[in-house]
């Protein structure tokens, strides 16, 4: 009986570890997505500034 409880506890800890790894991966994806959004906005800003640069030459 005690062995079963220890096995369940070990399995529960393994599941917690896996859940934390998934959360870490999700946060990394969110970070990467935000970086891509930031870069896209910078490109958009630069694209919108192009006509002003061309007219000022």
Tab-separated table of N, CA and C in Angstrom:
chain	number	residue	atom	x	y	z
A	1	UNK	N	0.829	-1.203	0.000
A	1	UNK	CA	0.000	0.000	0.000
A	1	UNK	C	0.869	1.261	0.000
A	2	UNK	N	1.922	1.230	0.835
A	2	UNK	CA	2.800	2.396	0.908
A	2	UNK	C	3.524	2.599	-0.427
A	3	UNK	N	3.884	1.494	-1.077
A	3	UNK	CA	4.555	1.593	-2.369
A	3	UNK	C	3.638	2.236	-3.404
A	4	UNK	N	2.367	1.899	-3.375
A	4	UNK	CA	1.410	2.509	-4.294
A	4	UNK	C	1.311	4.015	-4.066
A	5	UNK	N	1.304	4.425	-2.803
A	5	UNK	CA	1.222	5.846	-2.475
A	5	UNK	C	2.469	6.568	-2.958
A	6	UNK	N	3.623	5.959	-2.774
A	6	UNK	CA	4.865	6.581	-3.228
A	6	UNK	C	4.909	6.665	-4.759
A	7	UNK	N	4.397	5.642	-5.406
A	7	UNK	CA	4.348	5.653	-6.867
A	7	UNK	C	3.426	6.762	-7.358
A	8	UNK	N	2.280	6.900	-6.709
A	8	UNK	CA	1.346	7.974	-7.084
A	8	UNK	C	1.974	9.346	-6.845
A	9	UNK	N	2.683	9.480	-5.745
A	9	UNK	CA	3.327	10.757	-5.426
A	9	UNK	C	4.404	11.072	-6.468
A	10	UNK	N	5.180	10.063	-6.837
A	10	UNK	CA	6.217	10.256	-7.848
A	10	UNK	C	5.591	10.656	-9.180
A	11	UNK	N	4.507	9.981	-9.539
A	11	UNK	CA	3.828	10.305	-10.787
A	11	UNK	C	3.256	11.721	-10.762
A	12	UNK	N	2.718	12.106	-9.614
A	12	UNK	CA	2.164	13.456	-9.479
A	12	UNK	C	3.268	14.500	-9.632
A	13	UNK	N	4.425	14.247	-9.044
A	13	UNK	CA	5.544	15.182	-9.176
A	13	UNK	C	6.030	15.253	-10.622
A	14	UNK	N	6.033	14.121	-11.301
A	14	UNK	CA	6.433	14.112	-12.708
A	14	UNK	C	5.448	14.921	-13.545
A	15	UNK	N	4.165	14.804	-13.243
A	15	UNK	CA	3.158	15.585	-13.963
A	15	UNK	C	3.323	17.079	-13.688
A	16	UNK	N	3.614	17.424	-12.442
A	16	UNK	CA	3.848	18.828	-12.103
A	16	UNK	C	5.055	19.372	-12.856
A	17	UNK	N	6.108	18.557	-12.926
A	17	UNK	CA	7.313	18.962	-13.648
A	17	UNK	C	6.987	19.199	-15.116
A	18	UNK	N	6.223	18.277	-15.700
A	18	UNK	CA	5.847	18.424	-17.105
A	18	UNK	C	4.974	19.660	-17.319
A	19	UNK	N	4.065	19.911	-16.373
A	19	UNK	CA	3.193	21.082	-16.481
A	19	UNK	C	4.021	22.365	-16.416
A	20	UNK	N	5.006	22.401	-15.540
A	20	UNK	CA	5.865	23.577	-15.439
A	20	UNK	C	6.684	23.768	-16.712
A	21	UNK	N	7.137	22.675	-17.292
A	21	UNK	CA	7.881	22.770	-18.552
A	21	UNK	C	6.985	23.320	-19.663
A	22	UNK	N	5.726	22.882	-19.687
A	22	UNK	CA	4.785	23.402	-20.682
A	22	UNK	C	4.513	24.886	-20.465
A	23	UNK	N	4.379	25.287	-19.211
A	23	UNK	CA	4.171	26.708	-18.913
A	23	UNK	C	5.380	27.528	-19.355
A	24	UNK	N	6.567	27.002	-19.089
A	24	UNK	CA	7.795	27.692	-19.500
A	24	UNK	C	7.828	27.850	-21.020
A	25	UNK	N	7.481	26.781	-21.730
A	25	UNK	CA	7.466	26.832	-23.189
A	25	UNK	C	6.416	27.814	-23.697
A	26	UNK	N	5.261	27.842	-23.040
A	26	UNK	CA	4.203	28.773	-23.434
A	26	UNK	C	4.658	30.218	-23.230
A	27	UNK	N	5.336	30.476	-22.122
A	27	UNK	CA	5.843	31.828	-21.876
A	27	UNK	C	6.901	32.215	-22.899
A	28	UNK	N	7.732	31.266	-23.287
A	28	UNK	CA	8.742	31.542	-24.310
A	28	UNK	C	8.072	31.863	-25.640
A	29	UNK	N	7.007	31.134	-25.970
A	29	UNK	CA	6.270	31.421	-27.198
A	29	UNK	C	5.623	32.803	-27.142
A	30	UNK	N	5.073	33.154	-25.986
A	30	UNK	CA	4.477	34.486	-25.835
A	30	UNK	C	5.542	35.565	-26.009
A	31	UNK	N	6.712	35.334	-25.417
A	31	UNK	CA	7.805	36.302	-25.538
A	31	UNK	C	8.203	36.460	-26.998
A	32	UNK	N	8.336	35.341	-27.698
A	32	UNK	CA	8.719	35.389	-29.110
A	32	UNK	C	7.643	36.066	-29.953
A	33	UNK	N	6.374	35.796	-29.632
A	33	UNK	CA	5.267	36.422	-30.354
A	33	UNK	C	5.278	37.932	-30.150
A	34	UNK	N	5.518	38.355	-28.919
A	34	UNK	CA	5.578	39.799	-28.643
A	34	UNK	C	6.749	40.444	-29.377
A	35	UNK	N	7.868	39.745	-29.450
A	35	UNK	CA	9.021	40.279	-30.182
A	35	UNK	C	8.695	40.400	-31.666
A	36	UNK	N	8.011	39.415	-32.216
A	36	UNK	CA	7.615	39.487	-33.625
A	36	UNK	C	6.626	40.628	-33.866
A	37	UNK	N	5.692	40.805	-32.940
A	37	UNK	CA	4.737	41.910	-33.064
A	37	UNK	C	5.456	43.257	-33.002
A	38	UNK	N	6.429	43.358	-32.109
A	38	UNK	CA	7.211	44.594	-31.989
A	38	UNK	C	7.942	44.878	-33.300
A	39	UNK	N	8.562	43.831	-33.867
A	39	UNK	CA	9.286	44.001	-35.123
A	39	UNK	C	8.336	44.369	-36.261
A	40	UNK	N	7.150	43.762	-36.279
A	40	UNK	CA	6.166	44.079	-37.313
A	40	UNK	C	5.722	45.535	-37.205
A	41	UNK	N	5.527	46.004	-35.981
A	41	UNK	CA	5.135	47.414	-35.798
A	41	UNK	C	6.258	48.350	-36.219
A	42	UNK	N	7.488	47.974	-35.955
A	42	UNK	CA	8.619	48.799	-36.382
A	42	UNK	C	8.693	48.856	-37.910
A	43	UNK	N	8.472	47.724	-38.559
A	43	UNK	CA	8.457	47.708	-40.027
A	43	UNK	C	7.321	48.562	-40.572
A	44	UNK	N	6.176	48.468	-39.935
A	44	UNK	CA	5.025	49.272	-40.353
A	44	UNK	C	5.339	50.762	-40.203
A	45	UNK	N	5.941	51.114	-39.087
A	45	UNK	CA	6.311	52.518	-38.842
A	45	UNK	C	7.299	52.987	-39.912
A	46	UNK	N	8.301	52.166	-40.195
A	46	UNK	CA	9.304	52.540	-41.197
A	46	UNK	C	8.686	52.656	-42.579
A	47	UNK	N	7.754	51.761	-42.898
A	47	UNK	CA	7.081	51.802	-44.198
A	47	UNK	C	6.260	53.078	-44.328
A	48	UNK	N	5.578	53.444	-43.255
A	48	UNK	CA	4.773	54.669	-43.291
A	48	UNK	C	5.655	55.911	-43.394
A	49	UNK	N	6.881	55.846	-42.911
A	49	UNK	CA	7.788	56.991	-42.969
A	49	UNK	C	8.449	57.139	-44.332
A	50	UNK	N	8.428	56.102	-45.156
A	50	UNK	CA	9.115	56.156	-46.458
A	50	UNK	C	8.659	57.304	-47.348
A	51	UNK	N	7.346	57.537	-47.500
A	51	UNK	CA	6.955	58.661	-48.379
A	51	UNK	C	7.536	60.000	-47.915
A	52	UNK	N	7.619	60.214	-46.618
A	52	UNK	CA	8.202	61.460	-46.100
A	52	UNK	C	9.675	61.536	-46.435
A	53	UNK	N	10.363	60.418	-46.346
A	53	UNK	CA	11.794	60.413	-46.661
A	53	UNK	C	12.016	60.704	-48.142
A	54	UNK	N	11.164	60.131	-48.987
A	54	UNK	CA	11.324	60.330	-50.437
A	54	UNK	C	11.011	61.769	-50.818
A	55	UNK	N	9.989	62.347	-50.207
A	55	UNK	CA	9.615	63.738	-50.518
A	55	UNK	C	10.649	64.734	-50.026
A	56	UNK	N	11.349	64.401	-48.967
A	56	UNK	CA	12.319	65.334	-48.395
A	56	UNK	C	13.653	65.291	-49.110
A	57	UNK	N	13.832	64.379	-50.036
A	57	UNK	CA	15.124	64.298	-50.748
A	57	UNK	C	15.204	65.321	-51.845
